[in-house]
Amino acid sequence: MTNEKVLVIGSCGQLGTELVESLRGIYGESHVISTDIRKNDSVIFETGPFETLDILDESKFKEILQKYKPTQVYHLAALLSATAEKNPEFGWKLNMDGLFNVLNAAKEGQSIKRVYWPSSIAAFGPNTPRIDTPQYGAMDPTTVYGISKYAGELYIQYYYNRWGVDTRSLRYPGLIGYKSEPGGGTTDYAVSIYHDALKTQHHNCFLEKDTVLPMLYMPDAIKATLEVMHAEASKIKMRMSYNLAGMSFSPEEIYNEIKTHIPDFTIEYNSDYRQQIANSWPAVIDDSNAREDWGWIPDFNLEDMTTDMLLNIRQLYSLGS
Ligand code: AKB
């Protein structure tokens, strides 16, 4: 029987839904408490405790901490790049004040022993090398989301150095999964494209055809997140956030890969404000620190991911092969 209690904040998003399922498989259903600002149609509400929580509501957060006394917190609630650009002030408030509420609770010696908080490739900027983007280098993010991720990285390191809060973090590339809706990110075309391929056989892409971005299939994202959280503290040498990579591709490359399964699939390119965001991000990430420190190796490339995504989305829509 485990003594661990895990609290997931922002559990209805792309990552949270799948992370809660995996954590419940490890720690037991009643040991993983999912929270979000509102419920959606996710299966996680039937498989264990759920609390409604706006992470900006500090007193409700404290009530939940009192009630469950979590030992680990995964704080995933944030506005992503494209959504935050529509409301930059709120993007900053949610992304930073939410993080401070979690870090301060951990610092104040509540039950929390370890905190996971995701960063992103958005923490990089136009002066970062786009190919083999190093762990350390120029970081000049141009979006409010990216600025909040870079500032958050510095703060989680500060709380570790100054107060010993055991913070762990990964710089996610674009995450691709089939279990939940895209969440307002610039990389999310790579989720919608699979749904469109099966539903309408046509995709209207908001990025240009040759915009290469780093991406990661959800099973790999979950694997990396659990590995970094479960690694011995001595192996975590990076207290800002680890570079993490799976694959890199352009809209035209993913389109061509899907076309090998669905020959009638068509695409058009109509880039919008998200093109500028994508242009400021890396194309290929060097994740050698994660590989060396805690043994990171991804399992999926574009081909494997495409086969798996199409199979699972077909099942979701109950379509024949
Ligand atoms: C986004 O596109 O905003 C996110 C990210 C790369 O962090 N998927």
Coordinates of C-alpha atoms and ligand atoms in Angstrom, one line a residue:
M1 CA 0.0 0.0 0.0
T2 CA 1.5 3.3 -1.0
N3 CA 1.7 6.3 1.3
E4 CA 1.9 8.6 -1.7
K5 CA -1.0 11.0 -2.5
V6 CA -0.9 12.7 -5.9
L7 CA -2.7 15.9 -6.8
V8 CA -3.0 16.8 -10.4
I9 CA -4.0 20.5 -11.1
G10 CA -5.4 21.1 -14.6
S11 CA -6.2 17.5 -15.1
C12 CA -8.7 17.9 -17.9
G13 CA -6.2 19.1 -20.5
Q14 CA -4.4 17.1 -23.1
L15 CA -1.6 15.9 -20.8
G16 CA -3.6 15.8 -17.6
T17 CA -6.2 13.3 -18.8
E18 CA -3.7 10.7 -19.8
L19 CA -1.4 11.4 -16.8
V20 CA -4.2 10.9 -14.3
E21 CA -4.9 7.5 -15.9
S22 CA -1.3 6.4 -15.7
L23 CA -0.8 7.7 -12.1
R24 CA -3.9 5.9 -11.0
G25 CA -2.5 2.7 -12.5
I26 CA 0.7 3.2 -10.4
Y27 CA -0.6 4.6 -7.1
G28 CA -4.2 3.3 -7.0
E29 CA -7.4 5.2 -8.0
S30 CA -8.2 6.8 -4.6
H31 CA -4.6 8.0 -4.3
V32 CA -4.7 10.3 -7.3
I33 CA -6.9 13.4 -7.0
S34 CA -7.7 15.2 -10.2
T35 CA -8.7 18.8 -10.2
D36 CA -9.7 21.4 -12.8
I37 CA -11.7 24.5 -13.1
R38 CA -14.6 22.6 -14.6
K39 CA -15.5 19.0 -15.6
N40 CA -15.6 17.9 -19.2
D41 CA -16.5 14.5 -20.7
S42 CA -13.3 12.8 -19.7
V43 CA -13.3 9.3 -18.2
I44 CA -11.1 10.4 -15.3
F45 CA -14.2 11.6 -13.3
E46 CA -15.4 8.0 -13.0
T47 CA -12.1 6.5 -11.9
G48 CA -11.2 8.4 -8.8
P49 CA -11.6 11.6 -6.7
F50 CA -12.2 15.0 -8.5
E51 CA -12.3 18.5 -7.0
T52 CA -13.3 21.7 -8.8
L53 CA -10.3 24.0 -8.5
D54 CA -9.3 27.3 -10.0
I55 CA -5.6 27.4 -9.0
L56 CA -5.9 31.2 -8.6
D57 CA -8.3 30.6 -5.7
E58 CA -5.7 30.1 -3.0
S59 CA -8.1 29.4 -0.2
K60 CA -9.9 26.6 -2.1
F61 CA -6.4 25.2 -3.0
K62 CA -5.5 25.2 0.7
E63 CA -8.7 23.5 1.6
I64 CA -7.9 20.7 -0.9
L65 CA -4.4 20.4 0.5
Q66 CA -5.9 20.1 4.0
K67 CA -8.4 17.5 2.9
Y68 CA -6.0 15.2 0.9
K69 CA -2.5 16.0 2.1
P70 CA -0.8 15.3 -1.2
T71 CA 2.8 14.3 -1.2
Q72 CA 3.3 15.0 -4.9
V73 CA 1.7 17.8 -7.1
Y74 CA 1.6 17.9 -10.8
H75 CA 0.7 21.5 -11.7
L76 CA -0.4 21.5 -15.4
A77 CA -3.0 24.4 -15.4
A78 CA -1.9 27.1 -17.9
L79 CA -2.9 29.0 -21.0
L80 CA -1.0 27.7 -24.0
S81 CA 0.7 29.9 -26.6
A82 CA -2.1 30.8 -29.0
T83 CA -4.7 31.3 -26.4
A84 CA -2.5 33.4 -24.1
E85 CA -1.7 35.7 -27.0
K86 CA -5.5 36.5 -27.2
N87 CA -5.5 37.6 -23.5
P88 CA -1.8 38.2 -22.5
E89 CA -2.6 39.7 -19.1
F90 CA -4.7 36.8 -18.0
G91 CA -2.1 34.4 -19.6
W92 CA 0.6 35.8 -17.4
K93 CA -1.6 35.9 -14.3
L94 CA -2.8 32.3 -14.5
N95 CA 0.6 30.9 -15.5
M96 CA 2.6 32.8 -12.9
D97 CA 0.2 33.2 -9.9
G98 CA -0.9 29.6 -10.2
L99 CA 2.7 28.5 -10.1
F100 CA 3.4 30.7 -7.0
N101 CA 0.4 29.2 -5.2
V102 CA 1.8 25.7 -5.7
L103 CA 5.5 26.6 -4.9
N104 CA 4.5 28.5 -1.8
A105 CA 2.4 25.6 -0.5
A106 CA 5.4 23.3 -1.0
K107 CA 7.8 25.8 0.6
E108 CA 5.5 26.3 3.6
G109 CA 6.0 22.6 4.5
Q110 CA 2.5 21.4 3.8
S111 CA 2.5 17.7 3.0
I112 CA 4.0 18.3 -0.5
K113 CA 7.4 16.6 -1.1
R114 CA 7.8 17.0 -4.8
V115 CA 6.4 19.3 -7.5
Y116 CA 6.1 18.7 -11.3
W117 CA 5.6 21.8 -13.5
P118 CA 5.9 21.7 -17.3
S119 CA 7.9 24.1 -19.3
S120 CA 8.0 24.3 -23.1
I121 CA 10.0 24.9 -26.3
A122 CA 8.2 28.2 -26.1
A123 CA 10.8 29.3 -23.5
F124 CA 13.2 29.7 -26.5
G125 CA 13.2 32.5 -29.0
P126 CA 14.4 33.8 -32.3
N127 CA 18.0 34.0 -31.2
T128 CA 18.1 30.4 -30.0
P129 CA 19.8 28.0 -32.4
R130 CA 16.9 26.3 -34.2
I131 CA 18.7 23.1 -35.0
D132 CA 20.0 21.0 -32.1
T133 CA 18.8 23.6 -29.7
P134 CA 21.1 23.2 -26.7
Q135 CA 20.0 23.0 -23.0
Y136 CA 21.6 26.3 -22.3
G137 CA 21.8 29.2 -24.8
A138 CA 20.0 32.3 -25.8
M139 CA 16.5 32.4 -24.3
D140 CA 14.4 35.3 -25.6
P141 CA 10.8 34.1 -25.8
T142 CA 8.5 36.4 -27.8
T143 CA 5.0 35.2 -26.5
V144 CA 3.5 35.8 -23.1
Y145 CA 3.3 32.0 -22.7
G146 CA 7.0 31.6 -23.5
I147 CA 7.9 34.5 -21.1
S148 CA 5.9 32.8 -18.4
K149 CA 7.6 29.5 -19.0
Y150 CA 11.1 31.0 -18.9
A151 CA 10.3 33.0 -15.7
G152 CA 8.7 29.9 -14.2
E153 CA 11.8 27.9 -14.9
L154 CA 13.9 30.4 -13.1
Y155 CA 11.5 30.4 -10.2
I156 CA 11.3 26.6 -9.8
Q157 CA 15.1 26.6 -9.7
Y158 CA 15.1 29.4 -7.2
Y159 CA 12.7 27.6 -4.9
Y160 CA 14.9 24.5 -5.1
N161 CA 18.1 26.4 -4.3
R162 CA 16.7 28.7 -1.7
W163 CA 14.1 26.5 0.1
G164 CA 14.9 23.0 -1.0
V165 CA 11.5 22.5 -2.8
D166 CA 12.0 19.4 -5.0
T167 CA 10.9 20.8 -8.3
R168 CA 11.1 18.8 -11.6
S169 CA 10.4 20.0 -15.1
L170 CA 10.5 19.2 -18.8
R171 CA 10.5 21.5 -21.8
Y172 CA 7.7 19.8 -23.8
P173 CA 7.7 20.0 -27.5
G174 CA 4.3 19.9 -29.2
L175 CA 2.3 17.1 -27.6
I176 CA 0.1 14.8 -29.8
G177 CA -2.5 12.5 -28.4
Y178 CA -6.0 11.3 -29.3
K179 CA -7.7 11.2 -25.9
S180 CA -8.6 14.8 -25.5
E181 CA -9.2 17.9 -27.7
P182 CA -6.3 20.2 -28.7
G183 CA -5.8 22.9 -26.0
G184 CA -5.0 26.2 -27.8
G185 CA -1.4 25.6 -28.8
T186 CA 0.6 26.5 -31.9
T187 CA 1.6 22.9 -32.4
D188 CA -2.0 21.6 -32.1
Y189 CA -2.5 21.5 -35.9
A190 CA -0.6 18.2 -35.5
V191 CA -3.5 16.9 -33.4
S192 CA -6.4 18.3 -35.5
I193 CA -4.9 17.0 -38.8
Y194 CA -5.5 13.4 -37.7
H195 CA -9.1 14.1 -36.8
D196 CA -9.7 16.0 -40.0
A197 CA -8.1 13.2 -42.1
L198 CA -10.7 10.8 -40.7
K199 CA -13.7 13.0 -40.4
T200 CA -13.6 15.2 -43.6
Q201 CA -10.4 14.0 -45.5
H202 CA -9.4 17.7 -45.7
H203 CA -7.2 19.8 -43.4
N204 CA -6.9 23.6 -43.5
C205 CA -3.5 24.2 -41.9
F206 CA -2.7 27.4 -40.0
L207 CA 1.1 27.0 -40.5
E208 CA 3.1 27.0 -43.7
K209 CA 3.9 23.7 -45.2
D210 CA 7.6 23.6 -44.4
T211 CA 7.5 24.8 -40.7
V212 CA 9.4 22.2 -38.9
L213 CA 8.7 21.9 -35.1
P214 CA 9.7 19.4 -32.4
M215 CA 6.9 17.1 -31.4
L216 CA 6.3 14.2 -29.0
Y217 CA 3.6 11.5 -28.9
M218 CA 1.6 11.4 -25.7
P219 CA 2.7 7.9 -24.5
D220 CA 6.3 9.2 -24.7
A221 CA 5.3 12.5 -22.9
I222 CA 3.8 10.5 -20.1
K223 CA 6.8 8.2 -19.9
A224 CA 9.2 11.1 -19.7
T225 CA 7.1 12.9 -17.0
L226 CA 6.9 9.8 -14.8
E227 CA 10.6 9.1 -15.3
V228 CA 11.7 12.5 -14.3
M229 CA 9.4 12.5 -11.3
H230 CA 10.4 9.0 -10.2
A231 CA 14.2 9.5 -10.7
E232 CA 16.4 9.7 -7.6
A233 CA 17.0 13.3 -6.6
S234 CA 20.8 12.9 -7.3
K235 CA 20.1 12.2 -11.0
I236 CA 18.2 15.5 -11.5
K237 CA 21.0 17.8 -12.3
M238 CA 18.8 20.3 -14.1
R239 CA 16.6 22.3 -11.7
M240 CA 15.3 24.6 -14.4
S241 CA 13.8 22.3 -17.0
Y242 CA 15.1 19.5 -19.2
N243 CA 15.2 19.8 -23.0
L244 CA 13.1 16.9 -24.3
A245 CA 12.7 15.5 -27.9
G246 CA 10.8 12.9 -29.7
M247 CA 10.6 13.8 -33.4
S248 CA 10.6 16.8 -35.7
F249 CA 8.5 17.3 -38.8
S250 CA 6.7 19.9 -40.9
P251 CA 3.0 20.0 -41.8
E252 CA 3.8 18.7 -45.3
E253 CA 5.7 15.7 -43.8
I254 CA 2.9 14.7 -41.4
Y255 CA 0.4 15.2 -44.3
N256 CA 2.4 12.9 -46.5
E257 CA 2.6 10.3 -43.8
I258 CA -1.1 10.4 -43.2
K259 CA -1.7 10.1 -47.0
T260 CA 0.1 6.7 -47.0
H261 CA -2.9 5.5 -44.9
I262 CA -5.6 7.8 -46.4
P263 CA -4.8 8.4 -50.1
D264 CA -7.7 10.8 -50.7
F265 CA -6.6 13.2 -47.9
T266 CA -6.1 16.8 -49.0
I267 CA -4.5 19.8 -47.3
E268 CA -4.5 23.6 -47.9
Y269 CA -2.2 26.1 -46.2
N270 CA -3.6 29.4 -44.8
S271 CA -1.1 30.6 -42.2
D272 CA -2.2 33.0 -39.5
Y273 CA -0.7 34.7 -36.4
R274 CA 0.5 31.4 -35.1
Q275 CA 3.1 31.2 -38.0
Q276 CA 5.1 34.0 -36.3
I277 CA 5.0 32.1 -33.0
A278 CA 6.2 28.9 -34.7
N279 CA 9.0 30.8 -36.5
S280 CA 10.4 31.9 -33.1
W281 CA 10.6 28.3 -31.8
P282 CA 13.3 25.6 -32.3
A283 CA 13.0 22.9 -35.0
V284 CA 15.2 20.2 -33.6
I285 CA 16.0 19.8 -29.9
D286 CA 19.2 18.4 -28.3
D287 CA 18.0 16.5 -25.3
S288 CA 21.3 14.8 -24.4
N289 CA 21.1 16.0 -20.8
A290 CA 17.9 14.1 -20.2
R291 CA 19.3 11.1 -21.9
E292 CA 22.5 11.2 -19.8
D293 CA 21.0 12.1 -16.4
W294 CA 18.0 9.9 -16.2
G295 CA 18.1 7.7 -19.3
W296 CA 15.5 9.3 -21.6
I297 CA 14.8 7.5 -24.8
P298 CA 11.6 8.1 -26.9
D299 CA 9.7 5.1 -28.4
F300 CA 7.7 6.8 -31.2
N301 CA 8.7 8.3 -34.5
L302 CA 6.3 10.0 -37.1
E303 CA 5.5 6.7 -38.7
D304 CA 4.6 4.7 -35.5
M305 CA 2.7 7.6 -34.1
T306 CA 0.6 8.0 -37.3
T307 CA -0.4 4.4 -37.4
D308 CA -1.4 4.5 -33.7
M309 CA -3.2 7.8 -33.9
L310 CA -5.3 6.7 -36.9
L311 CA -6.1 3.4 -35.3
N312 CA -7.3 5.0 -32.1
I313 CA -9.2 7.9 -33.6
R314 CA -11.0 5.4 -35.9
Q315 CA -12.1 3.5 -32.8
L316 CA -13.2 6.8 -31.1
Y317 CA -15.4 7.6 -34.1
S318 CA -16.3 3.9 -34.6
L319 CA -15.1 4.1 -38.2
G320 CA -14.1 1.0 -40.1
S321 CA -10.5 0.7 -41.3
Ligands
AKB1 C1 1.9 25.2 -27.6 O1 1.9 25.1 -28.9 O2 1.6 26.3 -27.1 C2 2.3 24.1 -26.7 C3 3.7 24.1 -26.4 C4 4.7 23.9 -27.5 O3 4.1 24.4 -25.3 N1 1.9 22.8 -27.3

